[in-house]
Amino acid sequence: MTTYQGGCHCKAVRYEVESDLTQVIACNCSHCGMKGFMLKFVPSDNFKLLQGEDQLSTYQFNKHVINHPFCKNCGVESFAFGTGPDGSNMHAVNIRCLDDNVWEKVDAMKYNGKDA
Ligand SMILES: [Zn+2]
């Protein structure tokens, strides 16, 4: 496990996440596809928001089970959170928002969220 830092474009929102960055997904649902997300799901205990909670506005769609917070200033959604199928709290980190272009070294698996 490695600790990565990331956040939004204007740096108002910053977080830390502990992950091995395996099983990163690129989902084709209407929302992920449009935003070009590469997502890594982690237990919420492995995610820590360092700053910017007051800068976040939240978008929800579909069944409203996932919260999509984005920075009110720059508009970037650098993470999402919700409840996993087993009821546990999960965070989904947008790998593209980790510092130093970590995403370039990560292979994302295509995930068919459109039909899920
Ligand atoms: Zn921002």
PDB file of C-alpha atoms and ligand atoms in Angstrom:
ATOM      1  CA  MET A   1       0.000   0.000   0.000  1.00  0.00           C
ATOM      2  CA  THR A   2       1.193   3.468  -0.879  1.00  0.00           C
ATOM      3  CA  THR A   3      -0.118   6.812   0.291  1.00  0.00           C
ATOM      4  CA  TYR A   4      -0.990   9.162  -2.568  1.00  0.00           C
ATOM      5  CA  GLN A   5      -2.118  12.752  -2.452  1.00  0.00           C
ATOM      6  CA  GLY A   6      -4.477  14.418  -4.829  1.00  0.00           C
ATOM      7  CA  GLY A   7      -7.243  16.937  -5.190  1.00  0.00           C
ATOM      8  CA  CYS A   8      -8.942  19.379  -7.481  1.00  0.00           C
ATOM      9  CA  HIS A   9      -7.375  21.682 -10.061  1.00  0.00           C
ATOM     10  CA  CYS A  10      -7.293  24.876  -7.973  1.00  0.00           C
ATOM     11  CA  LYS A  11      -5.973  22.915  -4.957  1.00  0.00           C
ATOM     12  CA  ALA A  12      -8.772  24.057  -2.651  1.00  0.00           C
ATOM     13  CA  VAL A  13      -9.711  20.395  -2.209  1.00  0.00           C
ATOM     14  CA  ARG A  14      -6.884  18.104  -1.115  1.00  0.00           C
ATOM     15  CA  TYR A  15      -6.905  14.512   0.096  1.00  0.00           C
ATOM     16  CA  GLU A  16      -4.760  11.559   0.930  1.00  0.00           C
ATOM     17  CA  VAL A  17      -5.524   7.989  -0.038  1.00  0.00           C
ATOM     18  CA  GLU A  18      -3.901   4.698   0.845  1.00  0.00           C
ATOM     19  CA  SER A  19      -4.082   2.228  -2.010  1.00  0.00           C
ATOM     20  CA  ASP A  20      -2.183  -0.233  -4.177  1.00  0.00           C
ATOM     21  CA  LEU A  21      -3.935   1.218  -7.270  1.00  0.00           C
ATOM     22  CA  THR A  22      -4.794  -2.215  -8.658  1.00  0.00           C
ATOM     23  CA  GLN A  23      -8.171  -2.782 -10.319  1.00  0.00           C
ATOM     24  CA  VAL A  24      -8.624   0.784 -11.413  1.00  0.00           C
ATOM     25  CA  ILE A  25     -11.675   1.031 -13.634  1.00  0.00           C
ATOM     26  CA  ALA A  26     -12.684   3.171 -16.588  1.00  0.00           C
ATOM     27  CA  CYS A  27     -16.476   2.991 -16.624  1.00  0.00           C
ATOM     28  CA  ASN A  28     -18.686   3.708 -19.630  1.00  0.00           C
ATOM     29  CA  CYS A  29     -21.793   4.886 -17.786  1.00  0.00           C
ATOM     30  CA  SER A  30     -23.210   8.243 -18.831  1.00  0.00           C
ATOM     31  CA  HIS A  31     -21.477  10.099 -16.008  1.00  0.00           C
ATOM     32  CA  CYS A  32     -18.028   8.450 -15.843  1.00  0.00           C
ATOM     33  CA  GLY A  33     -17.654   8.337 -19.608  1.00  0.00           C
ATOM     34  CA  MET A  34     -18.350  12.020 -19.962  1.00  0.00           C
ATOM     35  CA  LYS A  35     -15.915  13.014 -17.238  1.00  0.00           C
ATOM     36  CA  GLY A  36     -13.219  10.584 -18.318  1.00  0.00           C
ATOM     37  CA  PHE A  37     -12.815   9.094 -14.866  1.00  0.00           C
ATOM     38  CA  MET A  38     -10.329   6.451 -13.885  1.00  0.00           C
ATOM     39  CA  LEU A  39     -11.648   5.254 -10.547  1.00  0.00           C
ATOM     40  CA  LYS A  40     -10.193   3.287  -7.685  1.00  0.00           C
ATOM     41  CA  PHE A  41     -12.617   2.190  -4.988  1.00  0.00           C
ATOM     42  CA  VAL A  42     -11.218   2.097  -1.473  1.00  0.00           C
ATOM     43  CA  PRO A  43     -12.762   1.610   1.973  1.00  0.00           C
ATOM     44  CA  SER A  44     -13.545   5.064   3.349  1.00  0.00           C
ATOM     45  CA  ASP A  45     -11.053   4.422   6.175  1.00  0.00           C
ATOM     46  CA  ASN A  46      -8.274   4.611   3.562  1.00  0.00           C
ATOM     47  CA  PHE A  47      -9.348   8.071   2.427  1.00  0.00           C
ATOM     48  CA  LYS A  48      -8.726  11.308   4.280  1.00  0.00           C
ATOM     49  CA  LEU A  49      -9.950  14.726   3.143  1.00  0.00           C
ATOM     50  CA  LEU A  50      -7.191  17.133   4.139  1.00  0.00           C
ATOM     51  CA  GLN A  51      -8.878  20.384   3.189  1.00  0.00           C
ATOM     52  CA  GLY A  52     -11.657  21.907   1.145  1.00  0.00           C
ATOM     53  CA  GLU A  53     -14.815  20.392   2.616  1.00  0.00           C
ATOM     54  CA  ASP A  54     -16.421  23.861   2.510  1.00  0.00           C
ATOM     55  CA  GLN A  55     -15.551  24.182  -1.203  1.00  0.00           C
ATOM     56  CA  LEU A  56     -17.501  21.093  -2.228  1.00  0.00           C
ATOM     57  CA  SER A  57     -20.851  21.032  -3.903  1.00  0.00           C
ATOM     58  CA  THR A  58     -22.464  17.659  -4.539  1.00  0.00           C
ATOM     59  CA  TYR A  59     -24.055  16.233  -7.652  1.00  0.00           C
ATOM     60  CA  GLN A  60     -26.282  13.174  -7.543  1.00  0.00           C
ATOM     61  CA  PHE A  61     -28.131  11.285 -10.240  1.00  0.00           C
ATOM     62  CA  ASN A  62     -29.788   7.960 -10.927  1.00  0.00           C
ATOM     63  CA  LYS A  63     -30.551   6.277  -7.592  1.00  0.00           C
ATOM     64  CA  HIS A  64     -28.676   8.884  -5.564  1.00  0.00           C
ATOM     65  CA  VAL A  65     -26.587   6.227  -3.845  1.00  0.00           C
ATOM     66  CA  ILE A  66     -23.297   7.862  -4.757  1.00  0.00           C
ATOM     67  CA  ASN A  67     -22.319  11.413  -3.866  1.00  0.00           C
ATOM     68  CA  HIS A  68     -20.310  13.245  -6.511  1.00  0.00           C
ATOM     69  CA  PRO A  69     -18.691  16.199  -4.786  1.00  0.00           C
ATOM     70  CA  PHE A  70     -16.989  18.729  -7.017  1.00  0.00           C
ATOM     71  CA  CYS A  71     -15.036  21.882  -6.253  1.00  0.00           C
ATOM     72  CA  LYS A  72     -17.240  24.974  -6.502  1.00  0.00           C
ATOM     73  CA  ASN A  73     -14.288  26.983  -7.704  1.00  0.00           C
ATOM     74  CA  CYS A  74     -12.700  24.866 -10.454  1.00  0.00           C
ATOM     75  CA  GLY A  75     -15.437  22.293 -11.072  1.00  0.00           C
ATOM     76  CA  VAL A  76     -13.214  19.232 -10.772  1.00  0.00           C
ATOM     77  CA  GLU A  77     -14.652  16.089  -9.207  1.00  0.00           C
ATOM     78  CA  SER A  78     -11.599  14.474  -7.664  1.00  0.00           C
ATOM     79  CA  PHE A  79     -13.426  11.799  -5.666  1.00  0.00           C
ATOM     80  CA  ALA A  80     -16.848  10.370  -4.939  1.00  0.00           C
ATOM     81  CA  PHE A  81     -18.271   8.406  -2.054  1.00  0.00           C
ATOM     82  CA  GLY A  82     -21.162   6.190  -1.174  1.00  0.00           C
ATOM     83  CA  THR A  83     -22.172   2.825   0.175  1.00  0.00           C
ATOM     84  CA  GLY A  84     -20.888  -0.413  -1.325  1.00  0.00           C
ATOM     85  CA  PRO A  85     -23.105  -3.407  -2.158  1.00  0.00           C
ATOM     86  CA  ASP A  86     -22.353  -4.868   1.289  1.00  0.00           C
ATOM     87  CA  GLY A  87     -23.329  -1.651   3.067  1.00  0.00           C
ATOM     88  CA  SER A  88     -19.784  -0.517   3.837  1.00  0.00           C
ATOM     89  CA  ASN A  89     -18.640   3.062   3.261  1.00  0.00           C
ATOM     90  CA  MET A  90     -16.574   3.418   0.119  1.00  0.00           C
ATOM     91  CA  HIS A  91     -14.689   6.225  -1.558  1.00  0.00           C
ATOM     92  CA  ALA A  92     -13.962   6.271  -5.288  1.00  0.00           C
ATOM     93  CA  VAL A  93     -10.824   8.193  -6.058  1.00  0.00           C
ATOM     94  CA  ASN A  94     -10.454   9.807  -9.463  1.00  0.00           C
ATOM     95  CA  ILE A  95      -6.953   8.579 -10.291  1.00  0.00           C
ATOM     96  CA  ARG A  96      -6.549  11.377 -12.798  1.00  0.00           C
ATOM     97  CA  CYS A  97      -6.533  13.812  -9.879  1.00  0.00           C
ATOM     98  CA  LEU A  98      -3.594  12.272  -8.025  1.00  0.00           C
ATOM     99  CA  ASP A  99      -0.442  14.373  -7.934  1.00  0.00           C
ATOM    100  CA  ASP A 100       2.388  13.965 -10.465  1.00  0.00           C
ATOM    101  CA  ASN A 101       0.260  12.307 -13.183  1.00  0.00           C
ATOM    102  CA  VAL A 102       0.211   8.977 -11.353  1.00  0.00           C
ATOM    103  CA  TRP A 103      -2.562   7.906 -13.763  1.00  0.00           C
ATOM    104  CA  GLU A 104      -0.061   7.573 -16.602  1.00  0.00           C
ATOM    105  CA  LYS A 105       1.480   4.564 -14.852  1.00  0.00           C
ATOM    106  CA  VAL A 106      -1.856   2.892 -14.092  1.00  0.00           C
ATOM    107  CA  ASP A 107      -3.692   0.446 -16.339  1.00  0.00           C
ATOM    108  CA  ALA A 108      -7.426   0.928 -16.126  1.00  0.00           C
ATOM    109  CA  MET A 109      -9.810  -1.951 -16.812  1.00  0.00           C
ATOM    110  CA  LYS A 110     -12.836  -1.098 -18.884  1.00  0.00           C
ATOM    111  CA  TYR A 111     -15.995  -1.512 -16.851  1.00  0.00           C
ATOM    112  CA  ASN A 112     -19.413  -1.807 -18.429  1.00  0.00           C
ATOM    113  CA  GLY A 113     -21.343   0.429 -16.045  1.00  0.00           C
ATOM    114  CA  LYS A 114     -23.702   1.506 -18.816  1.00  0.00           C
ATOM    115  CA  ASP A 115     -25.469  -1.850 -18.695  1.00  0.00           C
ATOM    116  CA  ALA A 116     -24.923  -2.613 -15.006  1.00  0.00           C
TER     117      ALA A 116
HETATM  118 ZN    ZN B   1     -10.880  23.427  -7.115  1.00  0.00          ZN
END
